[in-house]
Amino acid sequence: MDVFFAILIQVMVPIFSLIAIGAYLHWKFTLDMKTLSKLNTYLLIPAVCFVNVYKSEMGGEALSLILLFLVIQNSILIIISAAVAKAAGFDHRLTSTFKNSVVLSNNGNFGLPISQLVFAQHPIGVTVQVVVLLFQNILTFTYGLFNAVSAEKKGLQSLSFLLKNPVIYALLLAVCLKVFSIPIPSFLFTPIENIADAFLAMALVTLGAQSAFIKLYRFQKPLLMSLAGRLLLSPCIGLLVIFLLNLDGIIAQALFIASAFPTSRNSSIFALEYNNYPEYAAQTVLVSTIFSMVTVTTVVYAAGILFPLY
C-alpha cells in the first residue's frame, strides 16, 4: 500500500497538478486552444516520438509482439463495445459515441507523459508507448472516424487526416536513420531533445485547458458504461492478452499501463463534429481522466508486481 501511495504522489499528483494549472489558465485568460493543439500535434509529439524511436534498442521481434497485442486487444474491445451498445438499446448516434469512448484512449497528451515519468529509468518503456500512440492514431482516423460518420462518404476524409499527421513522418524518419546507422549532429539533435523535454508539461496543461469548461451532469447509464469499458474492461483485456502472448518485463508493464488510459479527446471531437451526443462524449473524456488518477495508479502499481524486472 505504501508503494501505491508513492506512485500516486510521485506520478499522478504532478500530472493532475499540471492539468489543474491548464484549466485555471484557460479559465483566467481564455487560451487559444487551436494554437495549443497545433503546438502539441505538429511539434512536441513528433519530437518525442522521433527522439525515443531513434534512441531505442527495441528489436523487430519485440515490435511484432507489441503490434500483435494491440490488434488483439483492440479487436476484442471493438466487438464487446458493439455488443454492449446493441444489448443496451442505444440509438445509432449514441452507439457511435459509446464505441469510440471505449476503444479510443488518450495515449498522446496523457499516456505519453505518464510513461515518461514511470519509465524514466527504462527508455524502452517510453518507446513502447510511442508505438501504442502511433497505433491509436491509425485506429482513431480509420475505425474511430468511420464509426463516427457511419456509412457517409465523408468518412473517406479519414485517410487524408491520417496522412497529415506529422507523427507518422517523424517515426519513419527516425526508423530510416536508425536502420542505416546515420548519426545526427549534436547541434541538430540537442534542440530536438529540448523540444521533446517540453512535451510533458505542455501536453498536460493543454489537456487541462480542454477540460476547463466541460459541464458535468449526473452520471447516466451510458456514461457509467463508458467509464467501466475504458478504465476497467480495457486493462483487464490487456492483462489477459499479455498472459496469452507470454510477455514480461518492461514491455508487459508498458502495454498493461497503456491499456488503462482514459478516453481520447478525439472521441469528443468526432461527436461534436457529427452531432453524436457531444455533451455525453465530452463528459466521458473529463470524468474518465479524473477517475484515471486512481485506476491508472492501481495499474502502474499492479504492473510492477505482476511483471517484475530481474
Short mmCIF file of C-alpha atoms in Angstrom, two decimals:
data_model
loop_
_atom_site.label_atom_id
_atom_site.label_comp_id
_atom_site.label_asym_id
_atom_site.label_seq_id
_atom_site.Cartn_x
_atom_site.Cartn_y
_atom_site.Cartn_z
CA MET A 1 0.00 0.00 0.00
CA ASP A 2 2.92 2.34 0.70
CA VAL A 3 4.12 1.77 -2.86
CA PHE A 4 0.63 2.57 -4.18
CA PHE A 5 0.57 5.95 -2.44
CA ALA A 6 4.15 6.61 -3.50
CA ILE A 7 3.13 6.13 -7.15
CA LEU A 8 0.05 8.28 -6.59
CA ILE A 9 2.14 11.10 -5.16
CA GLN A 10 5.17 10.84 -7.43
CA VAL A 11 3.36 10.25 -10.74
CA MET A 12 -0.32 11.14 -10.64
CA VAL A 13 -0.25 14.20 -8.38
CA PRO A 14 2.28 16.08 -10.58
CA ILE A 15 0.26 15.14 -13.67
CA PHE A 16 -3.08 16.34 -12.30
CA SER A 17 -1.42 19.44 -10.86
CA LEU A 18 -0.39 20.45 -14.38
CA ILE A 19 -3.87 19.60 -15.68
CA ALA A 20 -5.35 21.84 -12.97
CA ILE A 21 -2.93 24.65 -13.90
CA GLY A 22 -4.02 24.36 -17.54
CA ALA A 23 -7.69 24.51 -16.55
CA TYR A 24 -7.09 27.59 -14.39
CA LEU A 25 -5.07 29.41 -17.04
CA HIS A 26 -7.77 28.78 -19.65
CA TRP A 27 -10.48 29.93 -17.23
CA LYS A 28 -8.48 33.04 -16.34
CA PHE A 29 -7.06 34.09 -19.72
CA THR A 30 -9.03 32.10 -22.36
CA LEU A 31 -6.11 30.39 -24.04
CA ASP A 32 -6.04 29.83 -27.79
CA MET A 33 -6.91 26.12 -27.91
CA LYS A 34 -6.22 25.77 -31.63
CA THR A 35 -2.69 27.08 -31.16
CA LEU A 36 -2.03 24.79 -28.18
CA SER A 37 -3.39 21.80 -30.07
CA LYS A 38 -1.26 22.51 -33.14
CA LEU A 39 1.83 23.07 -30.96
CA ASN A 40 1.38 19.60 -29.44
CA THR A 41 0.38 17.86 -32.67
CA TYR A 42 2.88 19.37 -35.08
CA LEU A 43 5.92 19.96 -32.86
CA LEU A 44 6.04 18.37 -29.41
CA ILE A 45 4.57 14.89 -30.02
CA PRO A 46 6.58 14.33 -33.25
CA ALA A 47 9.75 15.39 -31.39
CA VAL A 48 9.07 12.96 -28.52
CA CYS A 49 8.35 10.12 -30.94
CA PHE A 50 11.43 10.85 -33.03
CA VAL A 51 13.81 11.01 -30.06
CA ASN A 52 12.52 7.83 -28.41
CA VAL A 53 12.49 5.74 -31.57
CA TYR A 54 15.93 6.98 -32.67
CA LYS A 55 17.45 6.18 -29.26
CA SER A 56 15.55 2.90 -28.83
CA GLU A 57 17.22 -0.50 -28.80
CA MET A 58 13.95 -2.37 -29.48
CA GLY A 59 14.25 -5.31 -31.90
CA GLY A 60 11.89 -6.45 -34.64
CA GLU A 61 10.51 -9.36 -32.61
CA ALA A 62 9.51 -7.08 -29.75
CA LEU A 63 7.80 -4.69 -32.17
CA SER A 64 5.87 -7.57 -33.73
CA LEU A 65 4.64 -8.73 -30.33
CA ILE A 66 3.56 -5.20 -29.39
CA LEU A 67 1.58 -4.80 -32.61
CA LEU A 68 0.03 -8.26 -32.16
CA PHE A 69 -1.03 -7.30 -28.64
CA LEU A 70 -2.61 -4.07 -29.87
CA VAL A 71 -4.51 -5.77 -32.68
CA ILE A 72 -5.91 -8.47 -30.39
CA GLN A 73 -6.80 -6.17 -27.51
CA ASN A 74 -8.49 -3.51 -29.62
CA SER A 75 -10.35 -6.08 -31.70
CA ILE A 76 -11.84 -7.53 -28.52
CA LEU A 77 -12.78 -4.04 -27.29
CA ILE A 78 -14.46 -3.23 -30.61
CA ILE A 79 -16.52 -6.43 -30.53
CA ILE A 80 -17.54 -6.10 -26.88
CA SER A 81 -18.44 -2.40 -27.10
CA ALA A 82 -20.62 -3.04 -30.16
CA ALA A 83 -22.36 -5.93 -28.43
CA VAL A 84 -22.96 -3.93 -25.24
CA ALA A 85 -24.37 -0.96 -27.17
CA LYS A 86 -26.76 -3.25 -29.02
CA ALA A 87 -27.85 -5.03 -25.83
CA ALA A 88 -28.42 -1.67 -24.10
CA GLY A 89 -30.65 -0.49 -26.94
CA PHE A 90 -28.62 2.62 -27.77
CA ASP A 91 -29.67 4.52 -30.90
CA HIS A 92 -27.30 4.78 -33.84
CA ARG A 93 -25.64 8.05 -32.80
CA LEU A 94 -25.25 7.07 -29.16
CA THR A 95 -23.80 3.73 -30.21
CA SER A 96 -21.19 5.52 -32.32
CA THR A 97 -20.04 7.72 -29.44
CA PHE A 98 -20.14 4.90 -26.90
CA LYS A 99 -17.94 2.62 -29.00
CA ASN A 100 -15.39 5.38 -29.59
CA SER A 101 -15.33 6.24 -25.88
CA VAL A 102 -14.36 2.66 -25.03
CA VAL A 103 -11.94 1.87 -27.86
CA LEU A 104 -10.09 5.18 -28.34
CA SER A 105 -7.71 6.08 -25.50
CA ASN A 106 -5.70 9.18 -24.69
CA ASN A 107 -2.20 7.93 -25.41
CA GLY A 108 -0.96 11.34 -26.52
CA ASN A 109 -1.15 14.20 -24.04
CA PHE A 110 -1.96 11.87 -21.11
CA GLY A 111 -0.41 8.47 -21.76
CA LEU A 112 2.93 9.63 -23.10
CA PRO A 113 3.68 11.95 -20.15
CA ILE A 114 2.80 9.18 -17.69
CA SER A 115 5.11 6.77 -19.50
CA GLN A 116 7.91 9.35 -19.40
CA LEU A 117 7.56 9.56 -15.63
CA VAL A 118 7.03 5.85 -14.91
CA PHE A 119 9.82 4.68 -17.23
CA ALA A 120 12.30 7.48 -16.62
CA GLN A 121 14.99 4.87 -15.94
CA HIS A 122 13.85 2.50 -18.71
CA PRO A 123 13.55 4.36 -22.05
CA ILE A 124 12.23 1.27 -23.84
CA GLY A 125 9.01 1.69 -21.86
CA VAL A 126 8.50 5.09 -23.47
CA THR A 127 9.29 3.59 -26.87
CA VAL A 128 6.53 1.02 -26.34
CA GLN A 129 4.16 3.90 -25.61
CA VAL A 130 5.26 5.63 -28.82
CA VAL A 131 4.28 2.51 -30.79
CA VAL A 132 0.94 2.43 -28.96
CA LEU A 133 0.45 6.11 -29.78
CA LEU A 134 1.04 5.52 -33.48
CA PHE A 135 -1.34 2.55 -33.48
CA GLN A 136 -4.00 4.61 -31.69
CA ASN A 137 -3.59 7.42 -34.24
CA ILE A 138 -4.20 4.97 -37.07
CA LEU A 139 -7.15 3.41 -35.22
CA THR A 140 -8.63 6.84 -34.48
CA PHE A 141 -8.61 8.08 -38.05
CA THR A 142 -9.82 4.78 -39.51
CA TYR A 143 -12.17 2.94 -37.14
CA GLY A 144 -12.92 5.97 -34.97
CA LEU A 145 -13.75 8.39 -37.76
CA PHE A 146 -15.60 5.86 -39.92
CA ASN A 147 -17.55 4.84 -36.83
CA ALA A 148 -18.48 8.48 -36.17
CA VAL A 149 -19.76 9.15 -39.66
CA SER A 150 -21.16 5.63 -40.20
CA ALA A 151 -21.71 4.99 -43.91
CA GLU A 152 -21.39 8.60 -45.05
CA LYS A 153 -18.95 9.23 -47.86
CA LYS A 154 -17.35 11.97 -45.80
CA GLY A 155 -15.64 9.23 -43.81
CA LEU A 156 -13.14 8.84 -46.67
CA GLN A 157 -11.54 12.02 -45.38
CA SER A 158 -10.01 9.92 -42.60
CA LEU A 159 -7.19 8.88 -44.93
CA SER A 160 -6.22 12.48 -45.64
CA PHE A 161 -6.36 13.31 -41.91
CA LEU A 162 -4.06 10.38 -41.19
CA LEU A 163 -1.57 11.35 -43.88
CA LYS A 164 -1.43 14.89 -42.48
CA ASN A 165 -0.36 13.60 -39.06
CA PRO A 166 3.34 14.53 -38.62
CA VAL A 167 3.90 11.73 -36.08
CA ILE A 168 3.99 9.22 -38.91
CA TYR A 169 6.73 11.08 -40.76
CA ALA A 170 8.74 11.65 -37.58
CA LEU A 171 8.64 7.91 -36.90
CA LEU A 172 9.55 6.99 -40.48
CA LEU A 173 12.49 9.39 -40.44
CA ALA A 174 13.73 8.04 -37.10
CA VAL A 175 13.44 4.45 -38.30
CA CYS A 176 15.33 5.19 -41.53
CA LEU A 177 18.14 6.99 -39.72
CA LYS A 178 18.40 4.15 -37.22
CA VAL A 179 18.29 1.33 -39.80
CA PHE A 180 21.04 2.92 -41.88
CA SER A 181 23.03 3.98 -38.77
CA ILE A 182 23.07 7.63 -39.79
CA PRO A 183 24.31 9.81 -36.92
CA ILE A 184 22.61 13.10 -36.15
CA PRO A 185 24.97 16.00 -35.36
CA SER A 186 24.64 17.26 -31.81
CA PHE A 187 23.78 20.79 -32.96
CA LEU A 188 20.63 19.29 -34.56
CA PHE A 189 19.77 16.55 -32.08
CA THR A 190 20.14 18.73 -28.96
CA PRO A 191 17.35 21.18 -29.90
CA ILE A 192 15.11 18.23 -30.88
CA GLU A 193 15.68 16.71 -27.45
CA ASN A 194 14.94 20.06 -25.82
CA ILE A 195 11.64 20.26 -27.68
CA ALA A 196 10.81 16.69 -26.63
CA ASP A 197 11.55 17.58 -22.99
CA ALA A 198 8.97 20.39 -23.18
CA PHE A 199 6.19 17.97 -24.16
CA LEU A 200 5.37 16.66 -20.68
CA ALA A 201 4.30 19.99 -19.20
CA MET A 202 2.71 21.45 -22.34
CA ALA A 203 0.63 18.36 -23.09
CA LEU A 204 -0.86 18.25 -19.60
CA VAL A 205 -1.52 21.99 -19.47
CA THR A 206 -3.30 21.65 -22.81
CA LEU A 207 -5.39 18.76 -21.51
CA GLY A 208 -6.38 20.86 -18.50
CA ALA A 209 -7.36 23.78 -20.73
CA GLN A 210 -9.51 21.45 -22.84
CA SER A 211 -11.35 20.32 -19.71
CA ALA A 212 -11.87 23.78 -18.19
CA PHE A 213 -15.41 24.47 -19.41
CA ILE A 214 -16.85 20.96 -19.80
CA LYS A 215 -20.18 20.75 -17.99
CA LEU A 216 -20.70 17.76 -15.73
CA TYR A 217 -24.21 16.39 -15.24
CA ARG A 218 -25.48 13.42 -13.27
CA PHE A 219 -23.95 10.05 -14.02
CA GLN A 220 -26.30 8.39 -16.50
CA LYS A 221 -26.09 4.80 -17.70
CA PRO A 222 -24.13 5.45 -20.94
CA LEU A 223 -21.51 7.45 -19.03
CA LEU A 224 -21.08 4.76 -16.38
CA MET A 225 -20.82 2.08 -19.07
CA SER A 226 -18.16 4.09 -20.93
CA LEU A 227 -16.14 4.53 -17.75
CA ALA A 228 -16.36 0.81 -16.96
CA GLY A 229 -15.35 -0.12 -20.50
CA ARG A 230 -12.42 2.28 -20.78
CA LEU A 231 -10.98 2.18 -17.25
CA LEU A 232 -11.81 -1.36 -16.09
CA LEU A 233 -12.55 -3.65 -19.03
CA SER A 234 -9.68 -2.42 -21.22
CA PRO A 235 -6.86 -3.12 -18.72
CA CYS A 236 -8.42 -6.49 -17.85
CA ILE A 237 -8.43 -7.48 -21.51
CA GLY A 238 -4.90 -6.11 -21.86
CA LEU A 239 -3.71 -8.25 -18.97
CA LEU A 240 -5.27 -11.39 -20.46
CA VAL A 241 -3.63 -10.73 -23.84
CA ILE A 242 -0.26 -10.16 -22.15
CA PHE A 243 -0.54 -13.56 -20.47
CA LEU A 244 -1.70 -15.10 -23.75
CA LEU A 245 1.37 -13.79 -25.59
CA ASN A 246 3.65 -14.64 -22.64
CA LEU A 247 5.04 -11.11 -22.40
CA ASP A 248 7.06 -9.94 -19.42
CA GLY A 249 9.38 -7.22 -18.15
CA ILE A 250 9.23 -3.61 -19.33
CA ILE A 251 7.20 -4.41 -22.45
CA ALA A 252 4.49 -6.15 -20.41
CA GLN A 253 4.43 -3.30 -17.89
CA ALA A 254 4.20 -0.63 -20.58
CA LEU A 255 1.41 -2.38 -22.51
CA PHE A 256 -0.60 -3.09 -19.35
CA ILE A 257 -0.34 0.57 -18.29
CA ALA A 258 -1.16 1.80 -21.81
CA SER A 259 -4.37 -0.26 -21.81
CA ALA A 260 -5.68 1.70 -18.80
CA PHE A 261 -5.53 5.28 -20.09
CA PRO A 262 -8.75 7.36 -20.19
CA THR A 263 -10.94 8.16 -23.18
CA SER A 264 -9.36 10.04 -26.07
CA ARG A 265 -10.38 13.64 -26.65
CA ASN A 266 -10.78 12.70 -30.33
CA SER A 267 -13.94 10.78 -29.44
CA SER A 268 -15.38 14.06 -28.16
CA ILE A 269 -14.20 15.96 -31.25
CA PHE A 270 -15.86 13.42 -33.57
CA ALA A 271 -19.07 13.50 -31.55
CA LEU A 272 -19.17 17.30 -31.75
CA GLU A 273 -18.44 17.41 -35.47
CA TYR A 274 -21.10 14.86 -36.39
CA ASN A 275 -23.61 15.70 -33.63
CA ASN A 276 -23.42 12.28 -31.95
CA TYR A 277 -24.30 13.22 -28.36
CA PRO A 278 -21.39 15.70 -27.96
CA GLU A 279 -22.10 16.58 -24.29
CA TYR A 280 -22.05 12.92 -23.30
CA ALA A 281 -18.77 12.46 -25.20
CA ALA A 282 -17.16 15.49 -23.51
CA GLN A 283 -18.28 14.30 -20.06
CA THR A 284 -16.76 10.89 -20.71
CA VAL A 285 -13.39 12.42 -21.56
CA LEU A 286 -13.41 14.59 -18.44
CA VAL A 287 -14.70 12.03 -15.93
CA SER A 288 -12.53 9.17 -17.23
CA THR A 289 -9.49 11.44 -16.94
CA ILE A 290 -10.39 12.32 -13.34
CA PHE A 291 -11.09 8.72 -12.31
CA SER A 292 -7.92 7.53 -14.03
CA MET A 293 -5.98 9.14 -11.21
CA VAL A 294 -6.97 6.10 -9.15
CA THR A 295 -7.31 3.43 -11.84
CA VAL A 296 -4.05 4.18 -13.66
CA THR A 297 -2.18 4.40 -10.36
CA THR A 298 -3.58 0.97 -9.48
CA VAL A 299 -2.47 -0.46 -12.82
CA VAL A 300 1.03 1.05 -12.51
CA TYR A 301 1.30 -0.48 -9.04
CA ALA A 302 -0.01 -3.86 -10.24
CA ALA A 303 2.30 -3.83 -13.27
CA GLY A 304 5.35 -3.65 -11.03
CA ILE A 305 4.13 -6.65 -9.02
CA LEU A 306 2.93 -8.81 -11.92
CA PHE A 307 5.91 -8.14 -14.21
CA PRO A 308 8.96 -7.53 -12.01
CA LEU A 309 12.32 -6.62 -13.50
CA TYR A 310 15.13 -9.03 -12.77
#
